[in-house]
Amino acid sequence: MPIPQDPRAQVNEELFRRYKDARSDWEIDARVDLDFYFGNHFSGDEVDDLASRNQAAVPMDRVAPAVEKLKAMLTSKEPAFTVLPREDSDVKVSKLWRVIMSYVWEISDGNVQLKQAIHDHSTTGLGYLYAYIDPEADFGKGEVKFTSVDPFRIYVPSTSRDRYFNDADNIILSTILTGDQILNLYPELGMASESEDADQERTILEQLSSYTDEDYPDAQNQNTINVFTPAEAKGLEWAAMERYQILERFYKIKVPYYRVISAADGNELIMNDDEFQEFMAKNPEVLERGLMDFEEVMQTRIAVVASVGEVVLYESVLNTDLYPIVPLPNIYTGTPYPKSDVSRVKPTQRLLNKLWSLALSHAQASAGLKLLVPMGSVDNIEQLEKDWEFYIDFAFGLPELMHGVADKAPETVRGTERMIAQGSERPKSKLRDIEYSIRRLGQVLYGICKGHYVYQKMFRLAQANNNINEVMVNYYDDYSGSVMDIAKERWRIDQHDISIEAGSTLPSSKWAELSVYMEAYQM
């Protein structure tokens, strides 16, 4: 008998279809931007038109170098989480969390994940970082990690108007896997399902609905560079492989917690529902004798329900009130559909391609050139071409000096330093937006870590100078008399402030630093 569809899986499917249809236009525009980054600047009709005139579809690509330079600037240094204590008594625990957050960044390959998110941020207009728990890490104890996620795998309601989707009622993460990949993650799907006819007995996976589409949109321009994205690679294998889609839906719920207050000294404990019921069963007299009082409070938490086809894989509540999927929007439009830097420069890049095509065909004397530039209106066509290239770099906030163009540098070292400092102001604005997203990621990791690391664990970091920085959590130290107890405060997800250092990833000038040190030494 067929597997009945779980109502929660049906909700996941319906919301996924609704969100996917709503963002279809954004998907097309984002894929065109990606085509320009990959070097595919011409549509099929443009390629045919060039071929009819015996011209190759060769662009004068200024988009990809600008994107790569922007990524290099925004990831020049490694970001560092800074935990700020609220009062002097929190200094020691803030050091603990600084080590934990650095540990999470290290085991997650944070530099790689951030660079990929910034790449998506620049090319499609939207990057994502996703915090999760790896259950197999640390020999089954699990580790809190984060990763970058392809923006085409995230589905958000079009009604969201918050930059970080705080007001979204649901956020869906789509993962498309083959049958073997699914069974590696969820072996229980390979078990035989209950059937009245033993001859017709099949595994659960064999009875699930397969998925034939792809989250990654198809190319919009002619693939002249022969780029293989997930859209082009999905049908390369000769053997037909069944594929399945896992939908993880994150949504907000209200969860009851209890503030248990001692009447003697006013000390307060925070308990969830299970802990409170267990506490009352063991201490039934504390309320009757007036020794303790309690107050029920409802708190917002993020729940997740994952499904594949008609079956629900798991459902749980995360120890955070922020969505674990953190967006990095670029040109924010007040909707979940921001624009990219590439979208701004596509018209200028098309003009460059047209001029380049005309120059290659030696058609300056024909009717083609004066369609763009009337004869006699410009004294130097080559200078006009350079000006258009400058406009592309200008839109990205990258002066030619930052590309290493020597003839644009001042004659003195100090003048060059000043030019570099002025040219860094616009990338700093982009960096601030990215830092806000990383700070939000830190807040999410903080809450998830408090809910997960409730056992005794040593966090150890090896520094570049061979120094070892380590802390022990949920452990009583007889020497100092302090308790690094995460489990005790795990429900207080807003106890400390976590922020990213301002300007921590931008490059710094060694000559400027040397000048500062020399002046300080002389003073």
C-alpha positions as a printed Julia matrix, in Angstrom:
523×3 Matrix{Float64}:
  0.0    0.0     0.0
  1.32   3.51   -0.79
  2.77   5.6     1.98
  0.26   8.22    3.17
  1.49  11.8     3.04
  2.26  13.37    6.39
  0.35  16.71    6.75
  3.61  18.44    7.75
  5.3   17.2     4.56
  2.34  18.49    2.56
  2.75  21.95    4.12
  6.44  21.91    3.19
  5.62  21.04   -0.43
  2.89  23.68   -0.78
  5.0   26.49    0.69
  8.0   25.49   -1.42
  5.95  25.71   -4.64
  4.45  29.04   -3.61
  7.78  30.64   -2.73
  9.48  29.23   -5.86
  6.8   30.65   -8.18
  6.99  34.06   -6.48
 10.74  34.44   -7.04
 10.89  33.11  -10.63
 11.69  36.55  -12.12
 14.48  37.12   -9.58
 15.94  33.72  -10.44
 16.15  34.65  -14.13
 17.82  38.0   -13.42
 20.28  36.41  -10.97
 21.21  33.72  -13.51
 21.84  36.39  -16.17
 24.17  38.11  -13.69
 25.97  34.8   -13.17
 26.25  34.3   -16.92
 28.01  37.66  -17.18
 30.41  36.68  -14.38
 31.18  33.38  -16.13
 31.92  35.25  -19.37
 28.74  34.33  -21.26
 27.58  37.83  -22.23
 25.62  37.09  -25.4
 22.13  35.71  -25.92
 21.48  33.08  -28.58
 20.21  35.68  -31.05
 23.3   37.85  -30.5
 25.61  34.88  -31.11
 23.77  34.06  -34.37
 23.95  37.71  -35.46
 27.7   37.82  -34.86
 28.18  34.51  -36.69
 26.29  35.86  -39.71
 28.92  38.62  -39.9
 31.79  36.13  -39.42
 32.54  37.44  -35.93
 33.24  35.42  -32.81
 31.22  35.95  -29.64
 34.22  37.21  -27.68
 33.41  39.73  -24.91
 35.69  42.37  -23.43
 35.13  41.05  -19.92
 35.51  43.63  -17.15
 32.91  42.09  -14.83
 34.78  39.02  -13.55
 38.0   40.93  -12.65
 35.96  43.51  -10.72
 34.12  40.78   -8.8
 37.37  38.97   -7.96
 39.03  42.18   -6.77
 36.04  43.03   -4.59
 36.11  39.54   -3.05
 39.86  39.87   -2.44
 39.37  43.18   -0.61
 36.45  42.03    1.53
 38.24  38.83    2.6
 41.78  40.21    2.96
 41.82  39.48    6.7
 40.22  36.79    8.78
 37.19  38.05   10.73
 37.22  37.55   14.48
 34.28  37.31   16.89
 34.57  39.61   19.89
 32.48  38.81   22.97
 31.78  41.93   25.0
 31.05  41.44   28.74
 28.2   43.43   30.21
 29.96  43.91   33.53
 33.29  43.13   35.18
 32.07  39.78   36.5
 31.5   38.61   32.92
 35.1   39.11   31.78
 36.1   35.51   32.39
 33.05  34.0    30.72
 33.47  36.39   27.77
 36.96  34.95   27.25
 35.4   31.48   27.3
 32.94  32.41   24.57
 35.63  34.09   22.51
 37.52  30.79   22.39
 34.35  28.81   21.62
 33.35  31.09   18.76
 36.87  30.96   17.31
 36.76  27.17   17.62
 33.48  27.01   15.7
 34.93  29.27   13.0
 37.99  27.04   12.7
 36.22  23.67   12.45
 33.74  25.14    9.95
 36.47  26.44    7.6
 34.91  29.83    8.18
 37.21  31.72    5.8
 36.19  29.5     2.9
 32.49  29.68    3.76
 32.54  33.46    4.1
 34.34  33.95    0.78
 31.76  31.81   -1.01
 28.92  33.76    0.63
 30.54  37.05   -0.47
 30.9   35.64   -3.99
 27.14  34.92   -4.07
 26.53  38.35   -2.52
 28.41  40.04   -5.38
 27.16  37.96   -8.32
 23.53  37.09   -7.49
 22.81  39.81   -4.93
 22.3   37.41   -2.05
 24.62  35.16   -0.04
 23.74  32.87    2.86
 25.47  31.45    5.94
 23.74  28.56    7.71
 24.39  27.42   11.3
 23.75  23.77   12.12
 24.77  20.86   14.35
 26.89  18.09   12.8
 25.7   15.01   14.76
 28.58  12.73   13.7
 31.41  15.08   14.69
 33.45  14.48   17.87
 32.62  10.74   17.8
 28.89  11.25   17.98
 28.82  14.08   20.53
 28.21  16.57   17.74
 29.71  19.94   16.89
 28.14  23.29   16.1
 29.22  24.44   12.65
 28.18  26.76    9.86
 28.44  26.71    6.09
 27.6   28.8     3.06
 24.47  27.85    1.13
 23.72  28.42   -2.53
 21.15  31.26   -2.69
 18.98  29.28   -5.1
 18.4   26.64   -2.39
 16.74  29.1     0.02
 13.06  30.0    -0.38
 11.56  32.96    1.47
  8.01  34.41    1.34
  7.72  37.46   -0.9
  5.89  39.32    1.91
  9.06  39.61    4.02
 10.22  43.21    4.41
 13.03  42.77    6.93
 16.64  42.76    5.76
 17.35  39.53    7.65
 13.89  37.98    7.15
 12.93  38.41   10.81
  9.3   38.84    9.78
  9.21  35.74    7.55
  6.72  33.13    8.73
  8.79  30.35    7.15
 12.18  29.86    5.51
 12.74  26.72    3.44
 16.07  25.06    2.66
 16.01  22.69   -0.31
 18.55  19.86   -0.73
 18.43  17.59   -3.8
 20.19  14.24   -3.41
 20.37  10.88   -5.14
 18.92   7.75   -3.59
 22.34   6.56   -2.36
 23.06   9.94   -0.77
 19.69   9.89    0.99
 20.31   6.4     2.38
 23.75   7.41    3.66
 22.12  10.17    5.7
 18.92   8.35    6.66
 19.44   4.55    6.57
 15.95   4.01    7.95
 14.51   4.93    4.54
 16.02   1.71    3.17
 13.84  -0.43    5.43
 10.92  -2.36    3.98
  7.58  -0.69    4.52
  4.49  -2.5     5.75
  2.63  -4.12    2.88
 -0.25  -6.6     2.67
  1.36  -8.3    -0.33
  4.81  -9.67    0.48
  5.68  -9.96   -3.23
  5.06  -6.24   -3.67
  7.14  -5.26   -0.66
  9.33  -2.21   -1.31
 11.53   0.03    0.76
 10.26   3.36    2.02
 12.56   5.23   -0.36
 11.24   3.36   -3.38
  7.73   4.54   -2.59
  8.61   8.21   -2.19
  7.97  10.78   -4.9
 11.17  11.57   -6.81
 12.17  15.08   -7.88
 13.14  15.9   -11.46
 13.74  19.66  -11.27
 16.78  21.63  -10.08
 17.06  24.54   -7.63
 19.75  26.12   -9.8
 18.1   27.98  -12.75
 18.96  27.29  -16.37
 21.32  29.57  -18.3
 19.72  32.57  -19.99
 22.63  33.5   -22.28
 24.39  31.33  -24.82
 26.91  29.07  -23.06
 29.82  30.08  -25.31
 32.43  29.5   -22.56
 30.97  26.03  -21.91
 30.42  26.57  -18.18
 29.08  23.63  -16.15
 26.79  24.77  -13.35
 24.4   22.42  -11.49
 21.79  23.22  -14.14
 24.07  21.96  -16.95
 25.54  19.03  -15.0
 22.33  17.43  -13.74
 21.88  15.16  -16.78
 25.46  14.28  -17.7
 25.46  10.69  -16.4
 24.12   8.15  -18.84
 22.36   6.11  -16.16
 19.02   7.47  -15.03
 19.31   8.23  -11.33
 16.34   8.87   -9.09
 16.73  12.1    -7.18
 14.88  13.26   -4.11
 14.33  16.63   -2.5
 14.7   17.23    1.24
 12.77  20.28    2.41
 13.74  21.76    5.78
 11.21  24.35    6.91
 12.21  26.77    9.67
  9.45  28.62   11.46
  8.84  30.49   14.71
  6.92  29.04   17.65
  6.23  30.02   21.25
  7.8   27.74   23.86
  7.0   27.88   27.61
  9.83  28.51   30.08
  9.73  28.96   33.83
 11.5   31.49   36.02
 11.9   29.75   39.4
 12.84  32.26   42.11
 14.11  31.43   45.58
 12.27  33.29   48.36
 15.34  33.21   50.61
 17.99  34.93   48.48
 16.17  35.83   45.26
 18.32  33.57   43.09
 16.68  32.68   39.79
 16.7   29.54   37.69
 15.45  29.26   34.12
 13.9   25.91   33.17
 12.15  24.54   30.13
  8.91  22.61   30.48
 10.48  19.16   30.93
 12.99  20.42   33.51
 10.27  22.26   35.44
  8.0   19.2    35.61
 10.93  17.08   36.81
 11.85  19.71   39.4
  8.29  19.87   40.75
  8.06  16.07   40.93
 11.23  15.94   43.05
 10.38  18.97   45.2
  6.59  19.04   45.6
  6.71  20.98   48.89
  8.74  24.02   47.84
  5.71  25.91   46.55
  3.39  24.88   49.38
  5.89  26.09   51.99
  6.58  29.28   50.09
 10.25  28.48   49.63
 10.17  29.21   45.92
  7.96  30.99   43.46
  7.72  30.57   39.7
  6.46  32.42   36.66
  5.66  30.95   33.26
  6.93  32.98   30.3
  6.49  32.27   26.59
  9.61  32.66   24.49
 10.11  32.66   20.72
 12.19  29.8    19.36
 12.94  28.47   15.89
 11.5   25.06   15.02
 12.45  22.95   12.01
 10.57  20.13   10.28
 12.34  18.21    7.51
 10.58  16.05    4.93
 11.37  14.07    1.8
  8.43  13.28   -0.42
  5.56  12.16    1.78
  7.67  11.33    4.85
  8.8   13.58    7.72
 12.44  12.91    8.61
 12.62  14.85   11.87
 11.17  17.77   13.79
 12.94  19.72   16.53
 13.21  23.08   18.29
 16.48  25.03   18.11
 17.86  26.98   21.05
 17.72  30.3    19.2
 15.12  32.95   18.44
 16.87  33.89   15.18
 16.66  31.94   11.95
 19.86  29.86   11.54
 19.9   30.86    7.86
 21.54  34.29    7.78
 21.3   36.32    4.54
 23.96  38.67    3.14
 21.89  40.93    0.86
 23.78  43.22   -1.49
 21.66  46.02   -3.02
 18.71  45.71   -0.68
 15.34  46.53   -2.28
 13.06  46.12    0.74
 12.14  42.61   -0.45
 13.76  39.14   -0.37
 14.98  39.83   -3.91
 18.05  42.12   -3.76
 20.17  43.06   -6.76
 23.85  42.37   -7.37
 26.77  44.58   -8.33
 26.83  42.81  -11.7
 23.27  43.92  -12.44
 24.39  47.55  -12.29
 27.17  47.21  -14.84
 25.51  44.93  -17.42
 24.42  47.83  -19.7
 27.93  49.32  -19.68
 29.46  45.89  -20.31
 27.13  45.4   -23.29
 28.3   48.74  -24.73
 31.91  47.62  -24.33
 31.15  44.34  -26.07
 29.49  46.17  -28.95
 32.42  48.54  -29.38
 34.86  45.65  -29.18
 32.9   43.75  -31.81
 32.88  46.73  -34.16
 36.59  47.29  -33.66
 37.36  43.66  -34.47
 35.32  43.77  -37.69
 36.93  47.04  -38.82
 33.49  48.53  -39.32
 34.33  52.04  -38.14
 33.51  53.47  -41.52
 30.23  51.61  -41.88
 26.83  52.4   -40.42
 27.48  50.26  -37.36
 29.74  52.59  -35.41
 27.62  55.73  -35.61
 24.72  53.83  -34.09
 26.69  54.04  -30.84
 28.96  57.07  -31.28
 28.09  59.67  -33.94
 31.08  60.38  -36.19
 32.96  63.46  -35.04
 31.35  63.6   -31.58
 34.36  61.94  -29.88
 37.98  62.79  -30.64
 39.47  59.61  -29.19
 37.47  56.36  -29.41
 40.09  54.5   -27.35
 39.7   56.99  -24.51
 35.92  56.51  -24.61
 36.46  52.76  -24.26
 38.73  53.28  -21.23
 36.11  55.59  -19.67
 33.47  52.88  -20.0
 35.81  50.36  -18.35
 36.31  52.88  -15.54
 32.54  53.15  -15.01
 32.33  49.4   -14.39
 35.07  49.56  -11.75
 33.46  52.69  -10.32
 30.11  50.88   -9.89
 31.9   48.18   -7.9
 33.69  50.8    -5.79
 37.14  49.77   -7.07
 39.35  52.53   -8.53
 41.96  51.5   -11.08
 44.68  52.15   -8.5
 43.37  49.17   -6.49
 43.85  46.96   -9.55
 47.56  47.85   -9.55
 47.4   50.25  -12.51
 50.64  52.19  -12.0
 49.85  55.21  -14.19
 46.94  56.1   -11.92
 49.12  56.37   -8.8
 50.42  59.69   -7.42
 54.11  60.43   -7.59
 54.71  60.14   -3.83
 54.26  57.2    -1.47
 52.2   59.25    0.98
 49.96  60.47   -1.83
 49.42  56.89   -2.95
 48.5   55.88    0.59
 45.94  58.7     0.76
 44.45  57.62   -2.55
 44.16  54.02   -1.35
 42.53  55.2     1.89
 39.99  57.29   -0.03
 39.33  54.45   -2.44
 38.61  52.06    0.44
 35.64  54.04    1.74
 33.06  52.5    -0.58
 34.2   48.9     0.01
 33.98  49.72    3.73
 30.29  50.42    3.32
 29.8   46.98    1.78
 31.92  45.45    4.52
 29.71  46.99    7.21
 26.64  45.33    5.69
 28.45  41.99    5.61
 29.67  42.45    9.19
 26.09  42.92   10.38
 25.26  39.54    8.87
 28.32  37.9    10.44
 27.41  39.43   13.8
 23.96  37.92   13.44
 25.57  34.56   12.63
 27.54  34.91   15.87
 24.31  35.45   17.81
 22.78  32.34   16.24
 25.88  30.24   16.97
 25.9   31.54   20.54
 22.37  30.29   21.2
 22.88  26.94   19.48
 26.18  26.36   21.31
 24.52  27.0    24.66
 21.87  24.43   23.87
 24.29  21.82   22.55
 27.5   22.01   24.64
 25.89  20.98   27.94
 28.5   18.3    28.68
 32.12  18.58   29.82
 34.25  19.54   26.84
 37.68  21.01   26.18
 37.98  23.68   23.46
 41.55  24.02   22.24
 42.96  26.46   19.67
 46.5   26.31   18.29
 47.84  29.78   17.53
 50.25  30.66   14.72
 53.03  31.24   17.26
 52.54  27.71   18.65
 50.71  28.97   21.73
 47.78  26.87   22.89
 44.56  28.6    23.96
 42.12  26.25   25.67
 39.1   26.37   27.97
 37.01  23.72   29.7
 33.22  24.07   29.94
 30.79  22.56   32.45
 33.7   21.89   34.77
 34.41  22.97   38.35
 37.89  24.29   38.94
 38.99  23.78   42.58
 41.92  26.14   42.14
 40.03  29.23   40.97
 36.67  28.27   42.43
 34.82  29.22   39.23
 32.36  27.16   37.24
 32.38  27.37   33.45
 28.79  26.17   33.35
 27.09  26.5    29.97
 24.38  23.99   30.84
 23.16  26.12   33.74
 22.52  29.16   31.54
 21.67  27.44   28.26
 18.14  28.88   28.01
 19.4   32.47   28.37
 20.28  33.01   24.72
 20.76  36.78   25.1
 23.06  36.87   28.12
 26.16  38.32   26.46
 26.81  40.61   23.51
 28.6   39.07   20.54
 29.82  41.27   17.72
 32.28  41.2    14.85
 35.23  43.6    14.88
 34.61  46.62   12.65
 36.71  46.61    9.5
 38.32  43.33   10.44
 38.48  41.86    6.94
 39.69  44.83    4.89
 43.38  44.96    3.88
 45.74  47.29    5.7
 48.75  49.14    4.29
 52.07  48.04    5.78
 53.58  51.42    4.88
 50.77  53.24    6.67
 51.19  51.03    9.74
 54.95  51.61    9.71
 54.37  55.37    9.51
 52.07  55.26   12.54
 54.58  53.22   14.54
 57.46  55.54   13.61
 55.51  58.65   14.6
 54.5   57.05   17.9
 58.13  56.05   18.55
 59.36  59.59   17.86
 56.71  61.11   20.15
